[in-house]
mmCIF file of C-alpha atoms in Angstrom:
data_model
loop_
_atom_site.group_PDB
_atom_site.id
_atom_site.type_symbol
_atom_site.label_atom_id
_atom_site.label_comp_id
_atom_site.label_asym_id
_atom_site.label_seq_id
_atom_site.Cartn_x
_atom_site.Cartn_y
_atom_site.Cartn_z
ATOM 1 C CA MET A 1 45.753 89.396 58.770
ATOM 2 C CA ARG A 2 49.216 90.901 57.266
ATOM 3 C CA ILE A 3 49.687 88.445 54.286
ATOM 4 C CA VAL A 4 53.081 88.343 52.211
ATOM 5 C CA ILE A 5 53.153 86.604 48.980
ATOM 6 C CA ASP A 6 56.391 85.642 46.854
ATOM 7 C CA LEU A 7 55.800 86.365 43.587
ATOM 8 C CA ASN A 8 59.300 87.370 43.024
ATOM 9 C CA PHE A 9 61.339 85.190 40.376
ATOM 10 C CA GLN A 10 64.531 84.890 39.246
ATOM 11 C CA LYS A 11 64.461 84.887 34.946
ATOM 12 C CA ASN A 12 65.306 81.331 34.472
ATOM 13 C CA LYS A 13 62.109 80.117 36.454
ATOM 14 C CA ALA A 14 59.694 82.868 35.571
ATOM 15 C CA GLY A 15 58.349 81.282 32.503
ATOM 16 C CA SER A 16 58.143 77.545 34.129
ATOM 17 C CA GLY A 17 54.835 76.078 34.332
ATOM 18 C CA SER A 18 54.965 75.585 37.849
ATOM 19 C CA THR A 19 55.689 79.117 38.147
ATOM 20 C CA LEU A 20 52.867 80.068 36.051
ATOM 21 C CA PHE A 21 50.314 77.629 37.740
ATOM 22 C CA PHE A 22 51.272 78.949 41.034
ATOM 23 C CA ILE A 23 50.667 82.546 39.730
ATOM 24 C CA ASP A 24 47.262 81.790 38.655
ATOM 25 C CA LEU A 25 46.583 80.248 42.004
ATOM 26 C CA MET A 26 47.699 83.307 44.048
ATOM 27 C CA LYS A 27 45.761 85.725 41.726
ATOM 28 C CA ASP A 28 42.431 83.765 42.765
ATOM 29 C CA PHE A 29 43.750 83.439 46.182
ATOM 30 C CA ILE A 30 44.282 87.601 46.516
ATOM 31 C CA TYR A 31 40.644 88.035 45.127
ATOM 32 C CA LEU A 32 39.257 86.145 47.830
ATOM 33 C CA ALA A 33 41.584 87.291 50.368
ATOM 34 C CA GLN A 34 42.049 91.296 49.453
ATOM 35 C CA HIS A 35 39.931 92.331 52.777
ATOM 36 C CA HIS A 36 43.513 91.002 54.496
ATOM 37 C CA SER A 37 46.109 93.107 54.529
ATOM 38 C CA LEU A 38 48.384 91.795 51.151
ATOM 39 C CA ILE A 39 51.942 92.214 50.361
ATOM 40 C CA CYS A 40 53.150 91.013 46.757
ATOM 41 C CA LEU A 41 56.794 90.361 46.298
ATOM 42 C CA VAL A 42 58.137 91.061 42.747
ATOM 43 C CA ALA A 43 61.232 91.582 41.200
ATOM 44 C CA GLU A 44 62.525 95.269 41.044
ATOM 45 C CA HIS A 45 61.146 96.998 37.686
ATOM 46 C CA GLU A 46 58.214 94.280 37.820
ATOM 47 C CA HIS A 47 54.991 95.471 38.278
ATOM 48 C CA LEU A 48 51.842 93.491 39.831
ATOM 49 C CA PRO A 49 49.069 92.148 37.123
ATOM 50 C CA ALA A 50 46.959 95.029 36.411
ATOM 51 C CA SER A 51 43.711 92.554 36.681
ATOM 52 C CA LEU A 52 44.330 92.369 40.402
ATOM 53 C CA PRO A 53 42.458 94.335 42.945
ATOM 54 C CA ALA A 54 43.011 97.723 43.994
ATOM 55 C CA GLY A 55 44.797 98.048 47.227
ATOM 56 C CA ILE A 56 47.528 95.304 47.257
ATOM 57 C CA THR A 57 50.775 96.591 48.139
ATOM 58 C CA ALA A 58 53.737 95.865 45.701
ATOM 59 C CA TYR A 59 57.259 95.058 47.611
ATOM 60 C CA PRO A 60 60.340 95.350 45.098
ATOM 61 C CA VAL A 61 62.817 92.819 45.492
ATOM 62 C CA THR A 62 66.095 94.357 44.009
ATOM 63 C CA LYS A 63 68.337 92.939 41.072
ATOM 64 C CA PHE A 64 71.233 92.081 43.916
ATOM 65 C CA ALA A 65 68.739 89.763 45.726
ATOM 66 C CA ASN A 66 68.237 88.028 42.673
ATOM 67 C CA SER A 67 71.422 87.570 41.313
ATOM 68 C CA PHE A 68 73.602 84.629 42.242
ATOM 69 C CA ALA A 69 75.744 86.211 44.745
ATOM 70 C CA GLY A 70 72.740 87.963 46.572
ATOM 71 C CA LYS A 71 70.337 85.068 46.699
ATOM 72 C CA ALA A 72 71.470 83.403 49.780
ATOM 73 C CA TRP A 73 71.790 86.841 51.805
ATOM 74 C CA TRP A 74 68.221 87.731 50.680
ATOM 75 C CA TYR A 75 66.906 84.624 51.894
ATOM 76 C CA ARG A 76 68.982 84.346 54.911
ATOM 77 C CA PHE A 77 68.693 88.055 56.105
ATOM 78 C CA GLY A 78 66.820 90.052 53.876
ATOM 79 C CA LEU A 79 63.382 88.534 53.475
ATOM 80 C CA PRO A 80 63.449 87.486 56.863
ATOM 81 C CA ALA A 81 64.209 91.137 58.035
ATOM 82 C CA MET A 82 61.081 92.415 55.447
ATOM 83 C CA LEU A 83 58.521 90.283 56.849
ATOM 84 C CA LYS A 84 59.720 91.193 60.549
ATOM 85 C CA LYS A 85 59.470 94.883 59.821
ATOM 86 C CA ALA A 86 55.923 94.565 57.814
ATOM 87 C CA ARG A 87 54.728 92.579 60.890
ATOM 88 C CA ALA A 88 53.986 89.588 58.365
ATOM 89 C CA GLU A 89 51.459 86.699 60.097
ATOM 90 C CA ARG A 90 51.939 84.554 56.958
ATOM 91 C CA TYR A 91 54.066 84.195 54.326
ATOM 92 C CA ILE A 92 53.450 82.354 51.174
ATOM 93 C CA THR A 93 55.920 80.376 48.934
ATOM 94 C CA LEU A 94 56.317 78.393 45.998
ATOM 95 C CA ASP A 95 58.378 75.444 46.696
ATOM 96 C CA ASN A 96 60.708 77.201 49.444
ATOM 97 C CA LYS A 97 63.982 75.328 49.466
ATOM 98 C CA GLN A 98 65.471 78.556 50.631
ATOM 99 C CA VAL A 99 63.705 80.018 54.144
ATOM 100 C CA THR A 100 64.744 78.112 57.155
ATOM 101 C CA ASP A 101 64.070 80.575 59.728
ATOM 102 C CA PRO A 102 61.237 78.988 62.224
ATOM 103 C CA ALA A 103 59.987 82.472 63.121
ATOM 104 C CA VAL A 104 58.538 83.193 59.845
ATOM 105 C CA ASN A 105 55.568 81.606 59.641
ATOM 106 C CA THR A 106 55.719 79.947 56.039
ATOM 107 C CA CYS A 107 53.380 78.329 53.923
ATOM 108 C CA SER A 108 55.315 76.641 51.305
ATOM 109 C CA VAL A 109 53.025 75.500 47.860
ATOM 110 C CA LEU A 110 54.708 72.589 46.372
ATOM 111 C CA ILE A 111 53.836 72.234 42.284
ATOM 112 C CA GLY A 112 56.491 71.236 40.272
ATOM 113 C CA THR A 113 58.802 69.290 42.928
ATOM 114 C CA ASP A 114 59.158 65.753 43.244
ATOM 115 C CA LEU A 115 59.995 64.437 46.772
ATOM 116 C CA SER A 116 60.240 60.846 45.417
ATOM 117 C CA ASP A 117 63.537 61.932 44.086
ATOM 118 C CA LYS A 118 65.974 61.927 46.977
ATOM 119 C CA PRO A 119 68.092 64.753 46.293
ATOM 120 C CA VAL A 120 65.340 67.165 45.483
ATOM 121 C CA ALA A 121 63.763 65.713 48.966
ATOM 122 C CA ASN A 122 67.243 66.360 50.669
ATOM 123 C CA ALA A 123 67.685 69.893 49.057
ATOM 124 C CA PHE A 124 64.307 70.911 50.457
ATOM 125 C CA ARG A 125 63.475 69.106 53.535
ATOM 126 C CA LYS A 126 65.176 71.515 56.056
ATOM 127 C CA ALA A 127 63.187 74.468 54.532
ATOM 128 C CA LEU A 128 59.927 72.572 54.484
ATOM 129 C CA ARG A 129 60.243 71.195 58.253
ATOM 130 C CA SER A 130 60.650 74.904 59.085
ATOM 131 C CA SER A 131 57.040 75.629 57.290
ATOM 132 C CA ALA A 132 54.106 75.956 59.159
ATOM 133 C CA GLU A 133 52.215 74.800 56.307
ATOM 134 C CA ILE A 134 52.960 72.507 53.301
ATOM 135 C CA VAL A 135 50.590 72.422 50.483
ATOM 136 C CA THR A 136 50.621 70.113 47.322
ATOM 137 C CA ILE A 137 48.784 69.490 44.709
ATOM 138 C CA SER A 138 50.710 66.040 44.279
ATOM 139 C CA ASP A 139 49.688 62.303 45.627
ATOM 140 C CA ALA A 140 53.059 61.321 45.574
ATOM 141 C CA ASN A 141 54.282 64.392 47.478
ATOM 142 C CA TYR A 142 51.606 63.923 49.922
ATOM 143 C CA ALA A 143 52.380 60.290 50.798
ATOM 144 C CA CYS A 144 56.127 61.040 50.899
ATOM 145 C CA LEU A 145 55.529 63.947 53.407
ATOM 146 C CA LEU A 146 53.493 61.694 55.544
ATOM 147 C CA GLN A 147 56.299 59.157 55.629
ATOM 148 C CA ALA A 148 59.002 61.212 56.087
ATOM 149 C CA PRO A 149 60.605 61.900 59.784
ATOM 150 C CA GLY A 150 59.974 65.168 61.873
ATOM 151 C CA PHE A 151 56.692 65.926 59.728
ATOM 152 C CA SER A 152 53.376 66.697 61.446
ATOM 153 C CA PRO A 153 50.365 65.536 59.312
ATOM 154 C CA GLN A 154 48.630 68.663 60.500
ATOM 155 C CA LYS A 155 50.712 70.836 58.623
ATOM 156 C CA ILE A 156 50.505 68.813 55.606
ATOM 157 C CA LYS A 157 47.200 69.224 53.071
ATOM 158 C CA ARG A 158 46.516 67.708 49.759
ATOM 159 C CA LEU A 159 45.021 70.326 47.228
ATOM 160 C CA PRO A 160 43.128 68.405 44.360
ATOM 161 C CA LEU A 161 44.322 69.769 41.051
ATOM 162 C CA ARG A 162 41.939 72.677 39.006
ATOM 163 C CA ILE A 163 43.337 74.219 36.133
ATOM 164 C CA LYS A 164 41.642 77.507 34.854
ATOM 165 C CA GLU A 165 41.061 77.606 31.078
ATOM 166 C CA PRO A 166 43.861 79.689 29.060
ATOM 167 C CA GLY A 167 41.487 83.006 29.674
ATOM 168 C CA ILE A 168 40.062 83.642 25.817
ATOM 169 C CA SER A 169 37.275 81.380 23.803
ATOM 170 C CA LEU A 170 37.730 82.005 20.324
ATOM 171 C CA THR A 171 34.816 82.040 17.838
ATOM 172 C CA TRP A 172 35.774 80.341 14.086
ATOM 173 C CA ASP A 173 36.518 83.774 12.850
ATOM 174 C CA GLU A 174 38.676 84.720 15.472
ATOM 175 C CA LYS A 175 40.600 81.343 15.306
ATOM 176 C CA GLU A 176 41.346 81.932 11.442
ATOM 177 C CA GLN A 177 42.627 85.536 12.637
ATOM 178 C CA VAL A 178 45.397 83.224 14.830
ATOM 179 C CA LYS A 179 46.197 81.210 12.071
ATOM 180 C CA THR A 180 46.754 83.895 9.743
ATOM 181 C CA GLN A 181 48.942 85.734 12.092
ATOM 182 C CA TYR A 182 50.855 83.004 13.569
ATOM 183 C CA ALA A 183 50.903 80.108 10.490
ATOM 184 C CA ALA A 184 50.533 81.686 7.074
ATOM 185 C CA GLY A 185 46.526 80.976 7.384
ATOM 186 C CA ARG A 186 46.831 77.411 7.683
ATOM 187 C CA GLU A 187 45.908 74.909 10.272
ATOM 188 C CA TYR A 188 48.774 73.818 12.570
ATOM 189 C CA PHE A 189 50.329 72.235 15.427
ATOM 190 C CA LEU A 190 51.422 73.447 18.536
ATOM 191 C CA PHE A 191 54.692 73.055 20.671
ATOM 192 C CA VAL A 192 54.908 75.112 23.554
ATOM 193 C CA ALA A 193 58.291 74.576 25.638
ATOM 194 C CA ASP A 194 58.664 75.418 29.220
ATOM 195 C CA PRO A 195 62.170 76.045 30.203
ATOM 196 C CA ALA A 196 61.833 73.617 33.394
ATOM 197 C CA ALA A 197 62.308 70.762 30.911
ATOM 198 C CA THR A 198 64.144 68.994 28.309
ATOM 199 C CA TYR A 199 62.718 68.259 24.905
ATOM 200 C CA ASP A 200 63.844 65.665 22.013
ATOM 201 C CA THR A 201 62.602 68.641 19.285
ATOM 202 C CA LEU A 202 64.730 66.928 16.860
ATOM 203 C CA ALA A 203 62.259 64.005 16.961
ATOM 204 C CA LEU A 204 59.314 66.588 16.621
ATOM 205 C CA LEU A 205 60.805 67.794 13.703
ATOM 206 C CA LYS A 206 61.337 64.226 12.166
ATOM 207 C CA ALA A 207 57.846 63.367 12.857
ATOM 208 C CA PHE A 208 56.370 66.434 11.250
ATOM 209 C CA SER A 209 58.480 65.402 8.495
ATOM 210 C CA ALA A 210 56.970 61.734 8.131
ATOM 211 C CA PHE A 211 53.362 63.719 8.639
ATOM 212 C CA LYS A 212 54.212 65.944 5.488
ATOM 213 C CA LYS A 213 55.424 63.202 3.424
ATOM 214 C CA TRP A 214 52.773 61.047 4.058
ATOM 215 C CA GLN A 215 49.707 63.395 4.220
ATOM 216 C CA HIS A 216 50.790 65.665 1.308
ATOM 217 C CA SER A 217 49.407 68.319 3.769
ATOM 218 C CA ASN A 218 49.517 72.275 4.199
ATOM 219 C CA MET A 219 49.530 71.751 7.943
ATOM 220 C CA GLN A 220 52.002 73.828 9.588
ATOM 221 C CA LEU A 221 54.099 73.680 12.781
ATOM 222 C CA ILE A 222 54.404 76.348 15.372
ATOM 223 C CA ILE A 223 57.110 76.350 17.969
ATOM 224 C CA THR A 224 57.667 79.042 21.220
ATOM 225 C CA GLY A 225 60.087 79.057 23.503
ATOM 226 C CA ASP A 226 62.656 81.159 25.545
ATOM 227 C CA ALA A 227 65.562 82.972 23.580
ATOM 228 C CA THR A 228 67.793 80.478 24.154
ATOM 229 C CA PHE A 229 65.263 77.324 23.341
ATOM 230 C CA ILE A 230 64.655 79.235 20.031
ATOM 231 C CA ARG A 231 68.207 79.685 19.036
ATOM 232 C CA GLY A 232 68.558 75.808 19.495
ATOM 233 C CA VAL A 233 65.628 75.101 17.151
ATOM 234 C CA SER A 234 66.734 77.823 14.866
ATOM 235 C CA LYS A 235 70.165 75.842 13.957
ATOM 236 C CA LEU A 236 67.824 72.707 13.639
ATOM 237 C CA LEU A 237 65.999 74.426 11.075
ATOM 238 C CA GLN A 238 68.659 75.561 9.069
ATOM 239 C CA HIS A 239 69.077 72.412 6.921
ATOM 240 C CA TYR A 240 65.307 71.377 7.428
ATOM 241 C CA LYS A 241 63.209 70.548 4.354
ATOM 242 C CA TYR A 242 59.937 72.011 5.576
ATOM 243 C CA ARG A 243 61.349 74.523 7.090
ATOM 244 C CA GLU A 244 59.415 76.906 5.393
ATOM 245 C CA ASP A 245 56.333 75.083 7.460
ATOM 246 C CA VAL A 246 57.756 76.049 10.485
ATOM 247 C CA HIS A 247 57.159 79.049 12.277
ATOM 248 C CA VAL A 248 59.064 79.999 15.437
ATOM 249 C CA PHE A 249 58.382 82.628 18.480
ATOM 250 C CA THR A 250 60.080 83.903 21.383
ATOM 251 C CA ASP A 251 58.321 84.494 24.657
ATOM 252 C CA PRO A 252 54.956 85.330 23.232
ATOM 253 C CA SER A 253 52.682 87.116 25.662
ATOM 254 C CA ILE A 254 50.385 85.151 27.483
ATOM 255 C CA THR A 255 47.297 86.165 25.588
ATOM 256 C CA ALA A 256 49.102 85.342 22.235
ATOM 257 C CA ARG A 257 49.754 82.097 23.857
ATOM 258 C CA ALA A 258 46.608 81.343 24.899
ATOM 259 C CA SER A 259 45.248 82.261 21.400
ATOM 260 C CA MET A 260 47.566 79.868 19.638
ATOM 261 C CA ILE A 261 46.452 77.179 22.293
ATOM 262 C CA ASN A 262 43.033 77.388 21.530
ATOM 263 C CA ALA A 263 43.136 77.653 17.714
ATOM 264 C CA ALA A 264 45.576 74.960 17.106
ATOM 265 C CA TYR A 265 44.865 71.620 15.548
ATOM 266 C CA THR A 266 46.432 69.648 17.758
ATOM 267 C CA PHE A 267 49.195 70.318 20.951
ATOM 268 C CA VAL A 268 52.563 68.179 20.473
ATOM 269 C CA TYR A 269 54.418 68.176 23.577
ATOM 270 C CA PRO A 270 57.955 65.808 23.232
ATOM 271 C CA ALA A 271 59.021 66.375 26.844
ATOM 272 C CA ARG A 272 61.859 64.036 28.035
ATOM 273 C CA THR A 273 61.858 65.076 31.946
ATOM 274 C CA ASP A 274 59.025 65.077 34.114
ATOM 275 C CA HIS A 275 57.744 68.476 35.302
ATOM 276 C CA PHE A 276 54.567 70.101 35.693
ATOM 277 C CA PRO A 277 52.642 70.118 32.471
ATOM 278 C CA TYR A 278 51.010 73.553 32.902
ATOM 279 C CA HIS A 279 50.610 74.272 28.859
ATOM 280 C CA ILE A 280 49.196 70.751 28.460
ATOM 281 C CA LEU A 281 46.516 71.511 30.998
ATOM 282 C CA GLN A 282 45.861 74.585 28.805
ATOM 283 C CA ALA A 283 45.457 72.555 26.086
ATOM 284 C CA VAL A 284 42.985 70.204 27.538
ATOM 285 C CA ARG A 285 40.926 72.781 29.011
ATOM 286 C CA ALA A 286 40.993 74.728 25.874
ATOM 287 C CA GLY A 287 39.360 71.340 23.942
ATOM 288 C CA THR A 288 42.539 71.367 22.125
ATOM 289 C CA PRO A 289 43.923 67.380 21.653
ATOM 290 C CA VAL A 290 47.312 66.557 22.978
ATOM 291 C CA VAL A 291 49.769 64.382 21.390
ATOM 292 C CA CYS A 292 52.855 63.581 24.131
ATOM 293 C CA TYR A 293 55.441 61.483 25.785
ATOM 294 C CA ALA A 294 54.474 59.533 29.375
ATOM 295 C CA THR A 295 55.899 61.229 32.052
ATOM 296 C CA PRO A 296 54.451 60.443 35.294
ATOM 297 C CA ALA A 297 53.235 63.626 36.123
ATOM 298 C CA ILE A 298 51.894 64.220 32.609
ATOM 299 C CA SER A 299 50.064 60.847 33.260
ATOM 300 C CA THR A 300 48.936 61.536 36.452
ATOM 301 C CA VAL A 301 47.360 65.194 35.302
ATOM 302 C CA ALA A 302 46.341 64.436 31.716
ATOM 303 C CA GLY A 303 45.075 60.362 32.047
ATOM 304 C CA THR A 304 43.183 59.252 28.912
ATOM 305 C CA SER A 305 42.288 62.505 27.741
ATOM 306 C CA VAL A 306 45.522 62.848 25.892
ATOM 307 C CA LEU A 307 47.666 60.580 23.136
ATOM 308 C CA TYR A 308 50.682 58.829 24.308
ATOM 309 C CA ALA A 309 53.703 58.143 22.101
ATOM 310 C CA ASP A 310 56.650 56.016 22.311
ATOM 311 C CA PRO A 311 60.016 58.655 23.222
ATOM 312 C CA ALA A 312 62.087 56.008 21.356
ATOM 313 C CA ASP A 313 60.331 56.205 18.366
ATOM 314 C CA PHE A 314 59.655 59.316 16.553
ATOM 315 C CA ASN A 315 57.632 57.500 13.975
ATOM 316 C CA ASP A 316 55.355 56.620 16.581
ATOM 317 C CA LEU A 317 54.857 60.653 17.342
ATOM 318 C CA SER A 318 53.958 61.250 13.544
ATOM 319 C CA MET A 319 51.515 58.495 13.450
ATOM 320 C CA ASN A 320 49.645 59.688 16.396
ATOM 321 C CA MET A 321 49.926 63.282 14.533
ATOM 322 C CA GLN A 322 48.507 61.482 11.399
ATOM 323 C CA VAL A 323 45.881 59.639 12.959
ATOM 324 C CA LEU A 324 44.434 62.762 14.374
ATOM 325 C CA TYR A 325 44.695 64.763 11.351
ATOM 326 C CA LYS A 326 42.837 61.674 9.071
ATOM 327 C CA ASP A 327 40.272 60.566 11.935
ATOM 328 C CA GLU A 328 37.991 63.771 12.629
ATOM 329 C CA ALA A 329 35.627 61.476 14.645
ATOM 330 C CA LEU A 330 38.478 60.706 17.114
ATOM 331 C CA HIS A 331 39.653 64.529 16.790
ATOM 332 C CA SER A 332 36.380 65.514 18.093
ATOM 333 C CA ARG A 333 35.931 62.702 20.619
ATOM 334 C CA MET A 334 39.211 64.119 22.507
ATOM 335 C CA ILE A 335 37.916 67.519 22.086
ATOM 336 C CA ASP A 336 35.103 66.520 24.359
ATOM 337 C CA ASP A 337 37.043 64.080 26.582
ATOM 338 C CA ALA A 338 39.035 67.123 27.233
ATOM 339 C CA ARG A 339 36.274 69.482 28.428
ATOM 340 C CA THR A 340 35.073 66.784 30.962
ATOM 341 C CA LEU A 341 38.823 65.873 32.266
ATOM 342 C CA LEU A 342 38.673 68.208 35.558
ATOM 343 C CA GLY A 343 35.184 67.896 35.946
ATOM 344 C CA GLY A 344 34.120 71.344 34.690
ATOM 345 C CA THR A 345 35.746 73.034 37.880
ATOM 346 C CA THR A 346 37.775 75.829 37.637
ATOM 347 C CA GLY A 347 41.100 77.312 38.870
ATOM 348 C CA ASN A 348 38.868 79.337 41.752
ATOM 349 C CA ASP A 349 38.045 76.224 43.382
ATOM 350 C CA MET A 350 41.614 75.620 44.528
ATOM 351 C CA ALA A 351 41.983 79.149 46.010
ATOM 352 C CA GLU A 352 39.004 78.848 48.323
ATOM 353 C CA GLN A 353 40.146 75.243 49.362
ATOM 354 C CA PHE A 354 43.707 77.014 50.110
ATOM 355 C CA LEU A 355 41.882 79.830 51.670
ATOM 356 C CA GLU A 356 40.230 77.101 53.818
ATOM 357 C CA PHE A 357 43.483 75.304 54.587
ATOM 358 C CA LEU A 358 45.226 78.252 55.824
ATOM 359 C CA ASN A 359 42.446 78.939 58.208
ATOM 360 C CA LEU A 360 41.589 82.573 56.620
ATOM 361 C CA SER A 361 38.610 84.308 57.123
ATOM 362 C CA THR A 362 36.196 85.329 53.974
ATOM 363 C CA PRO A 363 34.466 88.731 53.773
#
């Protein structure tokens, strides 16, 4: 079967948790489906991950097609023409609120989209109705689609959530090297910002100040994010008392970020908006304790394996950080709970089920 997989993402969405999760899922899917004819759409001048098997065709999408002016043209004319020329029998895309051509045999994968939000649901409805298959990892989305008029239950699939480990498992010496490289050789709290979310960074800095005041510790704080986010953080740090203990990094590589997550003492995540919590799940699978706010998506996927703080009170965030620092037994127990959260399964289980959903053969 000739399958086109859309790995072309605009710059502002390329680093979002839902995008990264979709890419992880598609990498595993490609390995399982490599006996089919696979074409991957990628942004111009981008390359397919070197880890993918040989023989996968990359189709570059031009800068114009990814521009504000060209995006509508691409989805209305350019992409359907490309799929027709490639004689594609299946097109797999994240979310899909653009393609409405019923002639395109589309599989829409919903990850970070919340269809219980009426404006969001309205934006997606037309494109989703034209999709041949809709795969969602959300129970809420699955229920919304089953109840929505015009959607056939036969084309809606619920894919149980699985998350891959960050990709590395560090020894004690390797973790010490990470601390030396990024945190002046000391233990650290870590916050990795997702461009799809809004955060209370000021509350995190206040919580860290309270932690330092009461614990008299050499604990450090690492913050990573895209360039726009880090510029905002840098402004907050200009007159911050403990700025020498805060280390900021702009868009670290996937490997560097995985190393930071793996070696962190605790992952702290002050997200104000609901979104797919990819980095929390990475921390959970790495066995790194997590302190965060309880948004619906985070509560659904992380359950009781994390500590929840009151978003209205930075002192509660700080108290949770202090509790984990002082109570080594709790810290160790959270590591054990995190490792069993998803039942010891891997992201590859999702890819296998995804393959079954699409009725694709295996070698």
